[in-house]
GROMACS .gro file of C-alpha atoms in nm:
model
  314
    1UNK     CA    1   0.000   0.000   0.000
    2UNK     CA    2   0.303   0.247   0.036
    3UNK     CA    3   0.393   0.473   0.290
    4UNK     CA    4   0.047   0.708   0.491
    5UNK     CA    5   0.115   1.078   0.535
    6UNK     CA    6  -0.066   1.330   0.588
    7UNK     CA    7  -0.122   1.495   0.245
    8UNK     CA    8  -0.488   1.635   0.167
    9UNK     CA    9  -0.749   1.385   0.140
   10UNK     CA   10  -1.045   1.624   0.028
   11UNK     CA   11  -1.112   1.670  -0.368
   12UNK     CA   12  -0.984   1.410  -0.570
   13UNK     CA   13  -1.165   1.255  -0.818
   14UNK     CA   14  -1.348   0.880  -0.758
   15UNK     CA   15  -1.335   0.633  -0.972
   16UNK     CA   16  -1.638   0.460  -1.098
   17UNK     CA   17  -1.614   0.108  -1.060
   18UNK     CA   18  -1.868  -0.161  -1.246
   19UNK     CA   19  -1.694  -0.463  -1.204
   20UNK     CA   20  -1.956  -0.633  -0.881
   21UNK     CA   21  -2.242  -0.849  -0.935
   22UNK     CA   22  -2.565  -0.661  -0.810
   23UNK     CA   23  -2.375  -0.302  -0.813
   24UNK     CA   24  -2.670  -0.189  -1.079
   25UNK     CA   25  -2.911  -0.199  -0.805
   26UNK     CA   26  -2.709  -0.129  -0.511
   27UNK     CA   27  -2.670   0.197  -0.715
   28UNK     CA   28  -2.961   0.287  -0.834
   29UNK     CA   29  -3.159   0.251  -0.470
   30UNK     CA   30  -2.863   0.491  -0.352
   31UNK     CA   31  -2.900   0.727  -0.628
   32UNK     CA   32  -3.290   0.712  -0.597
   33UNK     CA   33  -3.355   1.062  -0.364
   34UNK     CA   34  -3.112   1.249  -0.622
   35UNK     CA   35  -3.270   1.199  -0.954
   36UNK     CA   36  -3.569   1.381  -1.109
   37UNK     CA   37  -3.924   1.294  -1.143
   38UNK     CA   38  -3.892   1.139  -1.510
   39UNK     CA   39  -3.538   0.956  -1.417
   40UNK     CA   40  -3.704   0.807  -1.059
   41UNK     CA   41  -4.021   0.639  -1.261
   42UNK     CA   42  -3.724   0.435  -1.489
   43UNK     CA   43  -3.492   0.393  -1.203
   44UNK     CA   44  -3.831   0.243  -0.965
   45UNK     CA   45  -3.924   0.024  -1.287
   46UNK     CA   46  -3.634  -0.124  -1.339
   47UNK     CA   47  -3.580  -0.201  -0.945
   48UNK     CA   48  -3.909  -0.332  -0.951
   49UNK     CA   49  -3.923  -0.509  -1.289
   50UNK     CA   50  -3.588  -0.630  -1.340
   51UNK     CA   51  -3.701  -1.007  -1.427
   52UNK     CA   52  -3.840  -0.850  -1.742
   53UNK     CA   53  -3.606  -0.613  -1.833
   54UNK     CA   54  -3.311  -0.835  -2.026
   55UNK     CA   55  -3.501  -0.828  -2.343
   56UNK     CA   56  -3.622  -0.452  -2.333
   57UNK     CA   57  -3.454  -0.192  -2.633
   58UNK     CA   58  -3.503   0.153  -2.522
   59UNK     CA   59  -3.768   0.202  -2.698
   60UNK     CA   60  -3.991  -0.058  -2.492
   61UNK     CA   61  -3.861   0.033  -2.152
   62UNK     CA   62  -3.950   0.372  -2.186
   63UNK     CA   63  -4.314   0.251  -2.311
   64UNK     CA   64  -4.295   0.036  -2.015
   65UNK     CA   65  -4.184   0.322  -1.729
   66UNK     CA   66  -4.400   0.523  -1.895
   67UNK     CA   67  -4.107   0.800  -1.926
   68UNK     CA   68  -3.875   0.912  -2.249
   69UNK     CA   69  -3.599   0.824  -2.400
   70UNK     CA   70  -3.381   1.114  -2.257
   71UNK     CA   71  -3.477   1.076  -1.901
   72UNK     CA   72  -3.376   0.669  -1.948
   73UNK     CA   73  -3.046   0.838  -2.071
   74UNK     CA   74  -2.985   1.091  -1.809
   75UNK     CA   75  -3.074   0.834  -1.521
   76UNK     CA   76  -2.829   0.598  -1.610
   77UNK     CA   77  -2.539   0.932  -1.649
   78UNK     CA   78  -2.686   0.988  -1.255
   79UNK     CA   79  -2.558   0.644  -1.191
   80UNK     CA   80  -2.193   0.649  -1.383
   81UNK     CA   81  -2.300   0.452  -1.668
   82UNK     CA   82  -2.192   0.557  -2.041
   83UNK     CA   83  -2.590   0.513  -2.140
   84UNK     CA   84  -2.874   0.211  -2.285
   85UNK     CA   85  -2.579  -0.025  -2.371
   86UNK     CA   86  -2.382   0.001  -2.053
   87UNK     CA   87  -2.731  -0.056  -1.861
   88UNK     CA   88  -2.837  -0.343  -2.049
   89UNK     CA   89  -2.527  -0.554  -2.008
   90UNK     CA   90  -2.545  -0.470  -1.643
   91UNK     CA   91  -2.888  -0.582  -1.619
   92UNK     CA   92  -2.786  -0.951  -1.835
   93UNK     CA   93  -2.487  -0.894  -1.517
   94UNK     CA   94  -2.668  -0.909  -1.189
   95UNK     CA   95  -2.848  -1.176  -0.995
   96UNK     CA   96  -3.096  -0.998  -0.822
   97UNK     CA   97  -3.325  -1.115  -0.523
   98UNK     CA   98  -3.668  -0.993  -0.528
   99UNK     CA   99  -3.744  -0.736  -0.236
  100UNK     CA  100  -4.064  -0.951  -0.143
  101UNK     CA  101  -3.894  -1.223  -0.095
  102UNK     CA  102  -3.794  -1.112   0.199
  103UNK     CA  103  -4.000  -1.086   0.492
  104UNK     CA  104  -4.294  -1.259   0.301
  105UNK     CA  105  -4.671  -1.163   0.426
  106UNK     CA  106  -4.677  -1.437   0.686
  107UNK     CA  107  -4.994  -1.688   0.571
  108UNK     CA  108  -5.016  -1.857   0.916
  109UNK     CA  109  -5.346  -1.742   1.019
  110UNK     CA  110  -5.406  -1.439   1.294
  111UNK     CA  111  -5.333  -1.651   1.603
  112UNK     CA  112  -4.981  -1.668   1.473
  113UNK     CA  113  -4.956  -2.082   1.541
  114UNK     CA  114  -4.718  -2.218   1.304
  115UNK     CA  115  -4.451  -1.947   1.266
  116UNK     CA  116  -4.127  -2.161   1.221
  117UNK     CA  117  -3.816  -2.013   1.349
  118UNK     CA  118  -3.585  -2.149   1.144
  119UNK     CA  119  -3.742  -2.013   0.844
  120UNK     CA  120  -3.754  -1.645   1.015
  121UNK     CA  121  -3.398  -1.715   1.094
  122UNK     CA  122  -3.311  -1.758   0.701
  123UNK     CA  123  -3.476  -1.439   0.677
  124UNK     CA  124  -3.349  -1.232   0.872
  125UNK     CA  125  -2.981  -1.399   0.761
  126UNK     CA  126  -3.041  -1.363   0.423
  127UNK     CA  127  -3.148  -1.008   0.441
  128UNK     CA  128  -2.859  -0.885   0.646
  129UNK     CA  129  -2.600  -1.105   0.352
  130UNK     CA  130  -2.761  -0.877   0.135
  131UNK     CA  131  -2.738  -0.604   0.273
  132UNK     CA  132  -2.314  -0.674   0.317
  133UNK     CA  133  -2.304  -0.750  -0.066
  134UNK     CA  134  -2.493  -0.442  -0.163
  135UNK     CA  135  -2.230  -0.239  -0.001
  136UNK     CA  136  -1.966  -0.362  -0.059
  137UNK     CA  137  -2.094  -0.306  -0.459
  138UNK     CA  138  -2.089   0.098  -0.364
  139UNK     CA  139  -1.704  -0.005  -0.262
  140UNK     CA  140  -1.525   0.339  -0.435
  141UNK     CA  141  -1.144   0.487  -0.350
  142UNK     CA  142  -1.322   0.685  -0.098
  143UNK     CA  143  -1.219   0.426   0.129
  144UNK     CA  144  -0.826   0.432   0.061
  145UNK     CA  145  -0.849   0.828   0.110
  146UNK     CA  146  -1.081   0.753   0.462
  147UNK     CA  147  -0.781   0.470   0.539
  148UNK     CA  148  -0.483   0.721   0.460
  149UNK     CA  149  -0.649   0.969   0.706
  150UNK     CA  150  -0.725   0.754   0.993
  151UNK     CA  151  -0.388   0.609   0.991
  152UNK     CA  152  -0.239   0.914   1.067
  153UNK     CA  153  -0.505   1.116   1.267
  154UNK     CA  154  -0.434   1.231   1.590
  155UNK     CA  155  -0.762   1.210   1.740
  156UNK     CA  156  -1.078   1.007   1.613
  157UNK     CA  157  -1.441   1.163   1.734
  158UNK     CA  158  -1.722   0.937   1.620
  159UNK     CA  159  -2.040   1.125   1.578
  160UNK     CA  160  -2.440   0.942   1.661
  161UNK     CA  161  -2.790   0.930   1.791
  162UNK     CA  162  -2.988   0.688   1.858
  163UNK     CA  163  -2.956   0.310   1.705
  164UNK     CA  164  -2.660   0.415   1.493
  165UNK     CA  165  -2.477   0.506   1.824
  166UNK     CA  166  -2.426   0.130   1.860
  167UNK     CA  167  -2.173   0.074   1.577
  168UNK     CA  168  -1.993   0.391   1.697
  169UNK     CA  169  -1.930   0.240   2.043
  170UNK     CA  170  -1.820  -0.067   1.912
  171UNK     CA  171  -1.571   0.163   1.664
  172UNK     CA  172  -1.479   0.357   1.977
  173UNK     CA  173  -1.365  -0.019   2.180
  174UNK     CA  174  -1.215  -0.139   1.897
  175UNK     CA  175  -0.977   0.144   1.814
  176UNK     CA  176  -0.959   0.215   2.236
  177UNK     CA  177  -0.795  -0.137   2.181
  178UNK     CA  178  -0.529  -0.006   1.966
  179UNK     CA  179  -0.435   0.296   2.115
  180UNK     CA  180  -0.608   0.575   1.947
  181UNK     CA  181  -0.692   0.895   2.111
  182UNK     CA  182  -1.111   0.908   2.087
  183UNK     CA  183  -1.425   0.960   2.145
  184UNK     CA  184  -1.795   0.851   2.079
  185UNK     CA  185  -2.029   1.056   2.299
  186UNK     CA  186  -2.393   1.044   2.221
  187UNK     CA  187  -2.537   1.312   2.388
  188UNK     CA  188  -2.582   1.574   2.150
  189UNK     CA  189  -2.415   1.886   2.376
  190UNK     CA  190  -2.098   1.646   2.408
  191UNK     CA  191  -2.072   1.603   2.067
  192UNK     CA  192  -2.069   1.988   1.999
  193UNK     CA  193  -1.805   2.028   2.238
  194UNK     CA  194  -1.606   1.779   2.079
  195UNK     CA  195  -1.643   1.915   1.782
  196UNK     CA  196  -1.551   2.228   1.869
  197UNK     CA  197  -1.165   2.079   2.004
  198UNK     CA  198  -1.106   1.893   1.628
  199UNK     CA  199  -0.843   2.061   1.467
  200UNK     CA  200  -0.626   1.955   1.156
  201UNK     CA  201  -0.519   1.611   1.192
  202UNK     CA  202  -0.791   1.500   1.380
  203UNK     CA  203  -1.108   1.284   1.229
  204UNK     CA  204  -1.458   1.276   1.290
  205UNK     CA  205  -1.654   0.967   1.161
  206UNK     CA  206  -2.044   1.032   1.119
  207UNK     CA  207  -2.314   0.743   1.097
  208UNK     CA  208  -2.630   0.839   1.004
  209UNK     CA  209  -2.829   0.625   0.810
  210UNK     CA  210  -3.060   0.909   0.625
  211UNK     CA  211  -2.806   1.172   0.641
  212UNK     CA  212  -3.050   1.402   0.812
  213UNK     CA  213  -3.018   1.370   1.168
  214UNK     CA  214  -2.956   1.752   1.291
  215UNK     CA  215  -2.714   1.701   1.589
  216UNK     CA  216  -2.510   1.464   1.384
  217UNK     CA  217  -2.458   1.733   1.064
  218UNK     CA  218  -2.410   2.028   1.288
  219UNK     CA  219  -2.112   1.850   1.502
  220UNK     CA  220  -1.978   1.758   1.155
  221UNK     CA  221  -2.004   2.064   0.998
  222UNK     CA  222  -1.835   2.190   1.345
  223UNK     CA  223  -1.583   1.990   1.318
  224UNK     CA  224  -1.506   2.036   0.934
  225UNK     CA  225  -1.480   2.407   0.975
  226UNK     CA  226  -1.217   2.355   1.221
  227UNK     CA  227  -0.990   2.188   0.997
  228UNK     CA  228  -1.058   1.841   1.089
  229UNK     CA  229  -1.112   1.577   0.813
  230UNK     CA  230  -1.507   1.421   0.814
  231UNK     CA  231  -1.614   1.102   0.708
  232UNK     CA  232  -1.995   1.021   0.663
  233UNK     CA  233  -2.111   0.647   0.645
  234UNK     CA  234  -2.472   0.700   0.537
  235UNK     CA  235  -2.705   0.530   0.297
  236UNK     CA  236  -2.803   0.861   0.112
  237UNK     CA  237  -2.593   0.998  -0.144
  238UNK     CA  238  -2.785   1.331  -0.162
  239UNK     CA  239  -2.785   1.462   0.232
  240UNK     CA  240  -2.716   1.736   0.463
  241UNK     CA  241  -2.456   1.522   0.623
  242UNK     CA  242  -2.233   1.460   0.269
  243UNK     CA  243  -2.241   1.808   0.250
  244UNK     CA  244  -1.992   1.853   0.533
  245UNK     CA  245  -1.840   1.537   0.481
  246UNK     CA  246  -1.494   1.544   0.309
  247UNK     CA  247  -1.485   1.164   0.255
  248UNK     CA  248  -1.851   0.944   0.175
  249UNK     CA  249  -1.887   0.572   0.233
  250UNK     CA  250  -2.202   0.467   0.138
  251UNK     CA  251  -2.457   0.184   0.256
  252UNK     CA  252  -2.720  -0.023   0.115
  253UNK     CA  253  -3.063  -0.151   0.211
  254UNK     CA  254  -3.383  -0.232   0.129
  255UNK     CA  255  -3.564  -0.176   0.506
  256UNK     CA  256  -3.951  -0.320   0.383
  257UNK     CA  257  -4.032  -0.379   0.802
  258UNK     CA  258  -4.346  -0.130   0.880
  259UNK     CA  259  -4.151   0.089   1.105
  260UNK     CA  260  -3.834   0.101   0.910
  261UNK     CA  261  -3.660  -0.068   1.185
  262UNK     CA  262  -3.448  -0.336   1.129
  263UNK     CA  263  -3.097  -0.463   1.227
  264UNK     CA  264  -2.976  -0.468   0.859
  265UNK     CA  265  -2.928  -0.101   0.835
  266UNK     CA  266  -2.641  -0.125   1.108
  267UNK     CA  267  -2.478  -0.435   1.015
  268UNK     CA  268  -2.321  -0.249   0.718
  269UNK     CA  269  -2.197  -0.023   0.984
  270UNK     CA  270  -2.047  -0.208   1.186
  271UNK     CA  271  -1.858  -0.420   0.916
  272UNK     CA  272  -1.715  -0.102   0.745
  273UNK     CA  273  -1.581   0.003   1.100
  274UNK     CA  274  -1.434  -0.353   1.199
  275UNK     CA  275  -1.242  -0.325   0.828
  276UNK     CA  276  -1.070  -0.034   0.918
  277UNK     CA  277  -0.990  -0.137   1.222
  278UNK     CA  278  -0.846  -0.469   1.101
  279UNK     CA  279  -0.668  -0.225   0.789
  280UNK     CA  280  -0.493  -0.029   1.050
  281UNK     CA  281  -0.341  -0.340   1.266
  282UNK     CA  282  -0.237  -0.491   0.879
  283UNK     CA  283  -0.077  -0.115   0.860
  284UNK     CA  284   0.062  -0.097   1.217
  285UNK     CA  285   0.211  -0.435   1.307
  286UNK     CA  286   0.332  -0.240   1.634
  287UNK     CA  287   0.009  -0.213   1.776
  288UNK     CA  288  -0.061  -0.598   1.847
  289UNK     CA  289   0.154  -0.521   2.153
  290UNK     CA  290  -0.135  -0.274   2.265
  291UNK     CA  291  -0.404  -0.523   2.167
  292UNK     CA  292  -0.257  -0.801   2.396
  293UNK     CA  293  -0.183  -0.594   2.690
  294UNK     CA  294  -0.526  -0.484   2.654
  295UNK     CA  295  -0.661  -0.817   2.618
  296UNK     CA  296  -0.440  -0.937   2.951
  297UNK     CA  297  -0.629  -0.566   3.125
  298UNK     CA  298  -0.954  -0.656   3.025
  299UNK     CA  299  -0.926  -1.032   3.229
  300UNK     CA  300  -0.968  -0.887   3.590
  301UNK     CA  301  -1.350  -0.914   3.443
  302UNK     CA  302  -1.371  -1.298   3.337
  303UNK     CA  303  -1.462  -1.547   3.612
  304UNK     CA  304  -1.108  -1.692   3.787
  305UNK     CA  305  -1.184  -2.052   3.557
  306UNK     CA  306  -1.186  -1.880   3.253
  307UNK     CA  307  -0.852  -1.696   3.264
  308UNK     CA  308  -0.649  -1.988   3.437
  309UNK     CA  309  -0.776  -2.190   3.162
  310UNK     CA  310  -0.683  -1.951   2.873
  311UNK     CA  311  -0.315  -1.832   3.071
  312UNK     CA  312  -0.274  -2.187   3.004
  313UNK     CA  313  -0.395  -2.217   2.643
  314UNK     CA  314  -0.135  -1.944   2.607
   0.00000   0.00000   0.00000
Protein backbone atom coordinates (compact mmCIF):
# COMPACT_ATOMS: atom_id res chain seq x y z
CA UNK A 1 0.00 0.00 0.00
CA UNK A 2 3.03 2.47 0.36
CA UNK A 3 3.93 4.73 2.90
CA UNK A 4 0.47 7.08 4.91
CA UNK A 5 1.15 10.78 5.35
CA UNK A 6 -0.66 13.30 5.88
CA UNK A 7 -1.22 14.95 2.45
CA UNK A 8 -4.88 16.35 1.67
CA UNK A 9 -7.49 13.85 1.40
CA UNK A 10 -10.45 16.24 0.28
CA UNK A 11 -11.12 16.70 -3.68
CA UNK A 12 -9.84 14.10 -5.70
CA UNK A 13 -11.65 12.55 -8.18
CA UNK A 14 -13.48 8.80 -7.58
CA UNK A 15 -13.35 6.33 -9.72
CA UNK A 16 -16.38 4.60 -10.98
CA UNK A 17 -16.14 1.08 -10.60
CA UNK A 18 -18.68 -1.61 -12.46
CA UNK A 19 -16.94 -4.63 -12.04
CA UNK A 20 -19.56 -6.33 -8.81
CA UNK A 21 -22.42 -8.49 -9.35
CA UNK A 22 -25.65 -6.61 -8.10
CA UNK A 23 -23.75 -3.02 -8.13
CA UNK A 24 -26.70 -1.89 -10.79
CA UNK A 25 -29.11 -1.99 -8.05
CA UNK A 26 -27.09 -1.29 -5.11
CA UNK A 27 -26.70 1.97 -7.15
CA UNK A 28 -29.61 2.87 -8.34
CA UNK A 29 -31.59 2.51 -4.70
CA UNK A 30 -28.63 4.91 -3.52
CA UNK A 31 -29.00 7.27 -6.28
CA UNK A 32 -32.90 7.12 -5.97
CA UNK A 33 -33.55 10.62 -3.64
CA UNK A 34 -31.12 12.49 -6.22
CA UNK A 35 -32.70 11.99 -9.54
CA UNK A 36 -35.69 13.81 -11.09
CA UNK A 37 -39.24 12.94 -11.43
CA UNK A 38 -38.92 11.39 -15.10
CA UNK A 39 -35.38 9.56 -14.17
CA UNK A 40 -37.04 8.07 -10.59
CA UNK A 41 -40.21 6.39 -12.61
CA UNK A 42 -37.24 4.35 -14.89
CA UNK A 43 -34.92 3.93 -12.03
CA UNK A 44 -38.31 2.43 -9.65
CA UNK A 45 -39.24 0.24 -12.87
CA UNK A 46 -36.34 -1.24 -13.39
CA UNK A 47 -35.80 -2.01 -9.45
CA UNK A 48 -39.09 -3.32 -9.51
CA UNK A 49 -39.23 -5.09 -12.89
CA UNK A 50 -35.88 -6.30 -13.40
CA UNK A 51 -37.01 -10.07 -14.27
CA UNK A 52 -38.40 -8.50 -17.42
CA UNK A 53 -36.06 -6.13 -18.33
CA UNK A 54 -33.11 -8.35 -20.26
CA UNK A 55 -35.01 -8.28 -23.43
CA UNK A 56 -36.22 -4.52 -23.33
CA UNK A 57 -34.54 -1.92 -26.33
CA UNK A 58 -35.03 1.53 -25.22
CA UNK A 59 -37.68 2.02 -26.98
CA UNK A 60 -39.91 -0.58 -24.92
CA UNK A 61 -38.61 0.33 -21.52
CA UNK A 62 -39.50 3.72 -21.86
CA UNK A 63 -43.14 2.51 -23.11
CA UNK A 64 -42.95 0.36 -20.15
CA UNK A 65 -41.84 3.22 -17.29
CA UNK A 66 -44.00 5.23 -18.95
CA UNK A 67 -41.07 8.00 -19.26
CA UNK A 68 -38.75 9.12 -22.49
CA UNK A 69 -35.99 8.24 -24.00
CA UNK A 70 -33.81 11.14 -22.57
CA UNK A 71 -34.77 10.76 -19.01
CA UNK A 72 -33.76 6.69 -19.48
CA UNK A 73 -30.46 8.38 -20.71
CA UNK A 74 -29.85 10.91 -18.09
CA UNK A 75 -30.74 8.34 -15.21
CA UNK A 76 -28.29 5.98 -16.10
CA UNK A 77 -25.39 9.32 -16.49
CA UNK A 78 -26.86 9.88 -12.55
CA UNK A 79 -25.58 6.44 -11.91
CA UNK A 80 -21.93 6.49 -13.83
CA UNK A 81 -23.00 4.52 -16.68
CA UNK A 82 -21.92 5.57 -20.41
CA UNK A 83 -25.90 5.13 -21.40
CA UNK A 84 -28.74 2.11 -22.85
CA UNK A 85 -25.79 -0.25 -23.71
CA UNK A 86 -23.82 0.01 -20.53
CA UNK A 87 -27.31 -0.56 -18.61
CA UNK A 88 -28.37 -3.43 -20.49
CA UNK A 89 -25.27 -5.54 -20.08
CA UNK A 90 -25.45 -4.70 -16.43
CA UNK A 91 -28.88 -5.82 -16.19
CA UNK A 92 -27.86 -9.51 -18.35
CA UNK A 93 -24.87 -8.94 -15.17
CA UNK A 94 -26.68 -9.09 -11.89
CA UNK A 95 -28.48 -11.76 -9.95
CA UNK A 96 -30.96 -9.98 -8.22
CA UNK A 97 -33.25 -11.15 -5.23
CA UNK A 98 -36.68 -9.93 -5.28
CA UNK A 99 -37.44 -7.36 -2.36
CA UNK A 100 -40.64 -9.51 -1.43
CA UNK A 101 -38.94 -12.23 -0.95
CA UNK A 102 -37.94 -11.12 1.99
CA UNK A 103 -40.00 -10.86 4.92
CA UNK A 104 -42.94 -12.59 3.01
CA UNK A 105 -46.71 -11.63 4.26
CA UNK A 106 -46.77 -14.37 6.86
CA UNK A 107 -49.94 -16.88 5.71
CA UNK A 108 -50.16 -18.57 9.16
CA UNK A 109 -53.46 -17.42 10.19
CA UNK A 110 -54.06 -14.39 12.94
CA UNK A 111 -53.33 -16.51 16.03
CA UNK A 112 -49.81 -16.68 14.73
CA UNK A 113 -49.56 -20.82 15.41
CA UNK A 114 -47.18 -22.18 13.04
CA UNK A 115 -44.51 -19.47 12.66
CA UNK A 116 -41.27 -21.61 12.21
CA UNK A 117 -38.16 -20.13 13.49
CA UNK A 118 -35.85 -21.49 11.44
CA UNK A 119 -37.42 -20.13 8.44
CA UNK A 120 -37.54 -16.45 10.15
CA UNK A 121 -33.98 -17.15 10.94
CA UNK A 122 -33.11 -17.58 7.01
CA UNK A 123 -34.76 -14.39 6.77
CA UNK A 124 -33.49 -12.32 8.72
CA UNK A 125 -29.81 -13.99 7.61
CA UNK A 126 -30.41 -13.63 4.23
CA UNK A 127 -31.48 -10.08 4.41
CA UNK A 128 -28.59 -8.85 6.46
CA UNK A 129 -26.00 -11.05 3.52
CA UNK A 130 -27.61 -8.77 1.35
CA UNK A 131 -27.38 -6.04 2.73
CA UNK A 132 -23.14 -6.74 3.17
CA UNK A 133 -23.04 -7.50 -0.66
CA UNK A 134 -24.93 -4.42 -1.63
CA UNK A 135 -22.30 -2.39 -0.01
CA UNK A 136 -19.66 -3.62 -0.59
CA UNK A 137 -20.94 -3.06 -4.59
CA UNK A 138 -20.89 0.98 -3.64
CA UNK A 139 -17.04 -0.05 -2.62
CA UNK A 140 -15.25 3.39 -4.35
CA UNK A 141 -11.44 4.87 -3.50
CA UNK A 142 -13.22 6.85 -0.98
CA UNK A 143 -12.19 4.26 1.29
CA UNK A 144 -8.26 4.32 0.61
CA UNK A 145 -8.49 8.28 1.10
CA UNK A 146 -10.81 7.53 4.62
CA UNK A 147 -7.81 4.70 5.39
CA UNK A 148 -4.83 7.21 4.60
CA UNK A 149 -6.49 9.69 7.06
CA UNK A 150 -7.25 7.54 9.93
CA UNK A 151 -3.88 6.09 9.91
CA UNK A 152 -2.39 9.14 10.67
CA UNK A 153 -5.05 11.16 12.67
CA UNK A 154 -4.34 12.31 15.90
CA UNK A 155 -7.62 12.10 17.40
CA UNK A 156 -10.78 10.07 16.13
CA UNK A 157 -14.41 11.63 17.34
CA UNK A 158 -17.22 9.37 16.20
CA UNK A 159 -20.40 11.25 15.78
CA UNK A 160 -24.40 9.42 16.61
CA UNK A 161 -27.90 9.30 17.91
CA UNK A 162 -29.88 6.88 18.58
CA UNK A 163 -29.56 3.10 17.05
CA UNK A 164 -26.60 4.15 14.93
CA UNK A 165 -24.77 5.06 18.24
CA UNK A 166 -24.26 1.30 18.60
CA UNK A 167 -21.73 0.74 15.77
CA UNK A 168 -19.93 3.91 16.97
CA UNK A 169 -19.30 2.40 20.43
CA UNK A 170 -18.20 -0.67 19.12
CA UNK A 171 -15.71 1.63 16.64
CA UNK A 172 -14.79 3.57 19.77
CA UNK A 173 -13.65 -0.19 21.80
CA UNK A 174 -12.15 -1.39 18.97
CA UNK A 175 -9.77 1.44 18.14
CA UNK A 176 -9.59 2.15 22.36
CA UNK A 177 -7.95 -1.37 21.81
CA UNK A 178 -5.29 -0.06 19.66
CA UNK A 179 -4.35 2.96 21.15
CA UNK A 180 -6.08 5.75 19.47
CA UNK A 181 -6.92 8.95 21.11
CA UNK A 182 -11.11 9.08 20.87
CA UNK A 183 -14.25 9.60 21.45
CA UNK A 184 -17.95 8.51 20.79
CA UNK A 185 -20.29 10.56 22.99
CA UNK A 186 -23.93 10.44 22.21
CA UNK A 187 -25.37 13.12 23.88
CA UNK A 188 -25.82 15.74 21.50
CA UNK A 189 -24.15 18.86 23.76
CA UNK A 190 -20.98 16.46 24.08
CA UNK A 191 -20.72 16.03 20.67
CA UNK A 192 -20.69 19.88 19.99
CA UNK A 193 -18.05 20.28 22.38
CA UNK A 194 -16.06 17.79 20.79
CA UNK A 195 -16.43 19.15 17.82
CA UNK A 196 -15.51 22.28 18.69
CA UNK A 197 -11.65 20.79 20.04
CA UNK A 198 -11.06 18.93 16.28
CA UNK A 199 -8.43 20.61 14.67
CA UNK A 200 -6.26 19.55 11.56
CA UNK A 201 -5.19 16.11 11.92
CA UNK A 202 -7.91 15.00 13.80
CA UNK A 203 -11.08 12.84 12.29
CA UNK A 204 -14.58 12.76 12.90
CA UNK A 205 -16.54 9.67 11.61
CA UNK A 206 -20.44 10.32 11.19
CA UNK A 207 -23.14 7.43 10.97
CA UNK A 208 -26.30 8.39 10.04
CA UNK A 209 -28.29 6.25 8.10
CA UNK A 210 -30.60 9.09 6.25
CA UNK A 211 -28.06 11.72 6.41
CA UNK A 212 -30.50 14.02 8.12
CA UNK A 213 -30.18 13.70 11.68
CA UNK A 214 -29.56 17.52 12.91
CA UNK A 215 -27.14 17.01 15.89
CA UNK A 216 -25.10 14.64 13.84
CA UNK A 217 -24.58 17.33 10.64
CA UNK A 218 -24.10 20.28 12.88
CA UNK A 219 -21.12 18.50 15.02
CA UNK A 220 -19.78 17.58 11.55
CA UNK A 221 -20.04 20.64 9.98
CA UNK A 222 -18.35 21.90 13.45
CA UNK A 223 -15.83 19.90 13.18
CA UNK A 224 -15.06 20.36 9.34
CA UNK A 225 -14.80 24.07 9.75
CA UNK A 226 -12.17 23.55 12.21
CA UNK A 227 -9.90 21.88 9.97
CA UNK A 228 -10.58 18.41 10.89
CA UNK A 229 -11.12 15.77 8.13
CA UNK A 230 -15.07 14.21 8.14
CA UNK A 231 -16.14 11.02 7.08
CA UNK A 232 -19.95 10.21 6.63
CA UNK A 233 -21.11 6.47 6.45
CA UNK A 234 -24.72 7.00 5.37
CA UNK A 235 -27.05 5.30 2.97
CA UNK A 236 -28.03 8.61 1.12
CA UNK A 237 -25.93 9.98 -1.44
CA UNK A 238 -27.85 13.31 -1.62
CA UNK A 239 -27.85 14.62 2.32
CA UNK A 240 -27.16 17.36 4.63
CA UNK A 241 -24.56 15.22 6.23
CA UNK A 242 -22.33 14.60 2.69
CA UNK A 243 -22.41 18.08 2.50
CA UNK A 244 -19.92 18.53 5.33
CA UNK A 245 -18.40 15.37 4.81
CA UNK A 246 -14.94 15.44 3.09
CA UNK A 247 -14.85 11.64 2.55
CA UNK A 248 -18.51 9.44 1.75
CA UNK A 249 -18.87 5.72 2.33
CA UNK A 250 -22.02 4.67 1.38
CA UNK A 251 -24.57 1.84 2.56
CA UNK A 252 -27.20 -0.23 1.15
CA UNK A 253 -30.63 -1.51 2.11
CA UNK A 254 -33.83 -2.32 1.29
CA UNK A 255 -35.64 -1.76 5.06
CA UNK A 256 -39.51 -3.20 3.83
CA UNK A 257 -40.32 -3.79 8.02
CA UNK A 258 -43.46 -1.30 8.80
CA UNK A 259 -41.51 0.89 11.05
CA UNK A 260 -38.34 1.01 9.10
CA UNK A 261 -36.60 -0.68 11.85
CA UNK A 262 -34.48 -3.36 11.29
CA UNK A 263 -30.97 -4.63 12.27
CA UNK A 264 -29.76 -4.68 8.59
CA UNK A 265 -29.28 -1.01 8.35
CA UNK A 266 -26.41 -1.25 11.08
CA UNK A 267 -24.78 -4.35 10.15
CA UNK A 268 -23.21 -2.49 7.18
CA UNK A 269 -21.97 -0.23 9.84
CA UNK A 270 -20.47 -2.08 11.86
CA UNK A 271 -18.58 -4.20 9.16
CA UNK A 272 -17.15 -1.02 7.45
CA UNK A 273 -15.81 0.03 11.00
CA UNK A 274 -14.34 -3.53 11.99
CA UNK A 275 -12.42 -3.25 8.28
CA UNK A 276 -10.70 -0.34 9.18
CA UNK A 277 -9.90 -1.37 12.22
CA UNK A 278 -8.46 -4.69 11.01
CA UNK A 279 -6.68 -2.25 7.89
CA UNK A 280 -4.93 -0.29 10.50
CA UNK A 281 -3.41 -3.40 12.66
CA UNK A 282 -2.37 -4.91 8.79
CA UNK A 283 -0.77 -1.15 8.60
CA UNK A 284 0.62 -0.97 12.17
CA UNK A 285 2.11 -4.35 13.07
CA UNK A 286 3.32 -2.40 16.34
CA UNK A 287 0.09 -2.13 17.76
CA UNK A 288 -0.61 -5.98 18.47
CA UNK A 289 1.54 -5.21 21.53
CA UNK A 290 -1.35 -2.74 22.65
CA UNK A 291 -4.04 -5.23 21.67
CA UNK A 292 -2.57 -8.01 23.96
CA UNK A 293 -1.83 -5.94 26.90
CA UNK A 294 -5.26 -4.84 26.54
CA UNK A 295 -6.61 -8.17 26.18
CA UNK A 296 -4.40 -9.37 29.51
CA UNK A 297 -6.29 -5.66 31.25
CA UNK A 298 -9.54 -6.56 30.25
CA UNK A 299 -9.26 -10.32 32.29
CA UNK A 300 -9.68 -8.87 35.90
CA UNK A 301 -13.50 -9.14 34.43
CA UNK A 302 -13.71 -12.98 33.37
CA UNK A 303 -14.62 -15.47 36.12
CA UNK A 304 -11.08 -16.92 37.87
CA UNK A 305 -11.84 -20.52 35.57
CA UNK A 306 -11.86 -18.80 32.53
CA UNK A 307 -8.52 -16.96 32.64
CA UNK A 308 -6.49 -19.88 34.37
CA UNK A 309 -7.76 -21.90 31.62
CA UNK A 310 -6.83 -19.51 28.73
CA UNK A 311 -3.15 -18.32 30.71
CA UNK A 312 -2.74 -21.87 30.04
CA UNK A 313 -3.95 -22.17 26.43
CA UNK A 314 -1.35 -19.44 26.07
Amino acid sequence: MGILNEDSVRGEPVKKTWNTPNQLFAKLRLQLPALSKAEKKAAEYILGNHEDLFNLNLHELAEASGCSQAAIIRMCKEIGLDGFKQLRAELNRQTPVSEHELFPKNDNGADGIGVNMADILQEVFSYNVRSLQDTFALYTEEYDKALKAIAVARHLAFFSIGNASMPCQYAYIMFKRIGYDCTANIDPDIQMLSAANLRPGDVAIAISHTGQTRHVVAATELAQRNGATTICITKNAKSALTKVSDIHLFTSTVDLSPNMELVARRVSEYAIVEAFYHAIRKLKPEMETLVHEGSLAMRTNKLPGFVKKNTAAE
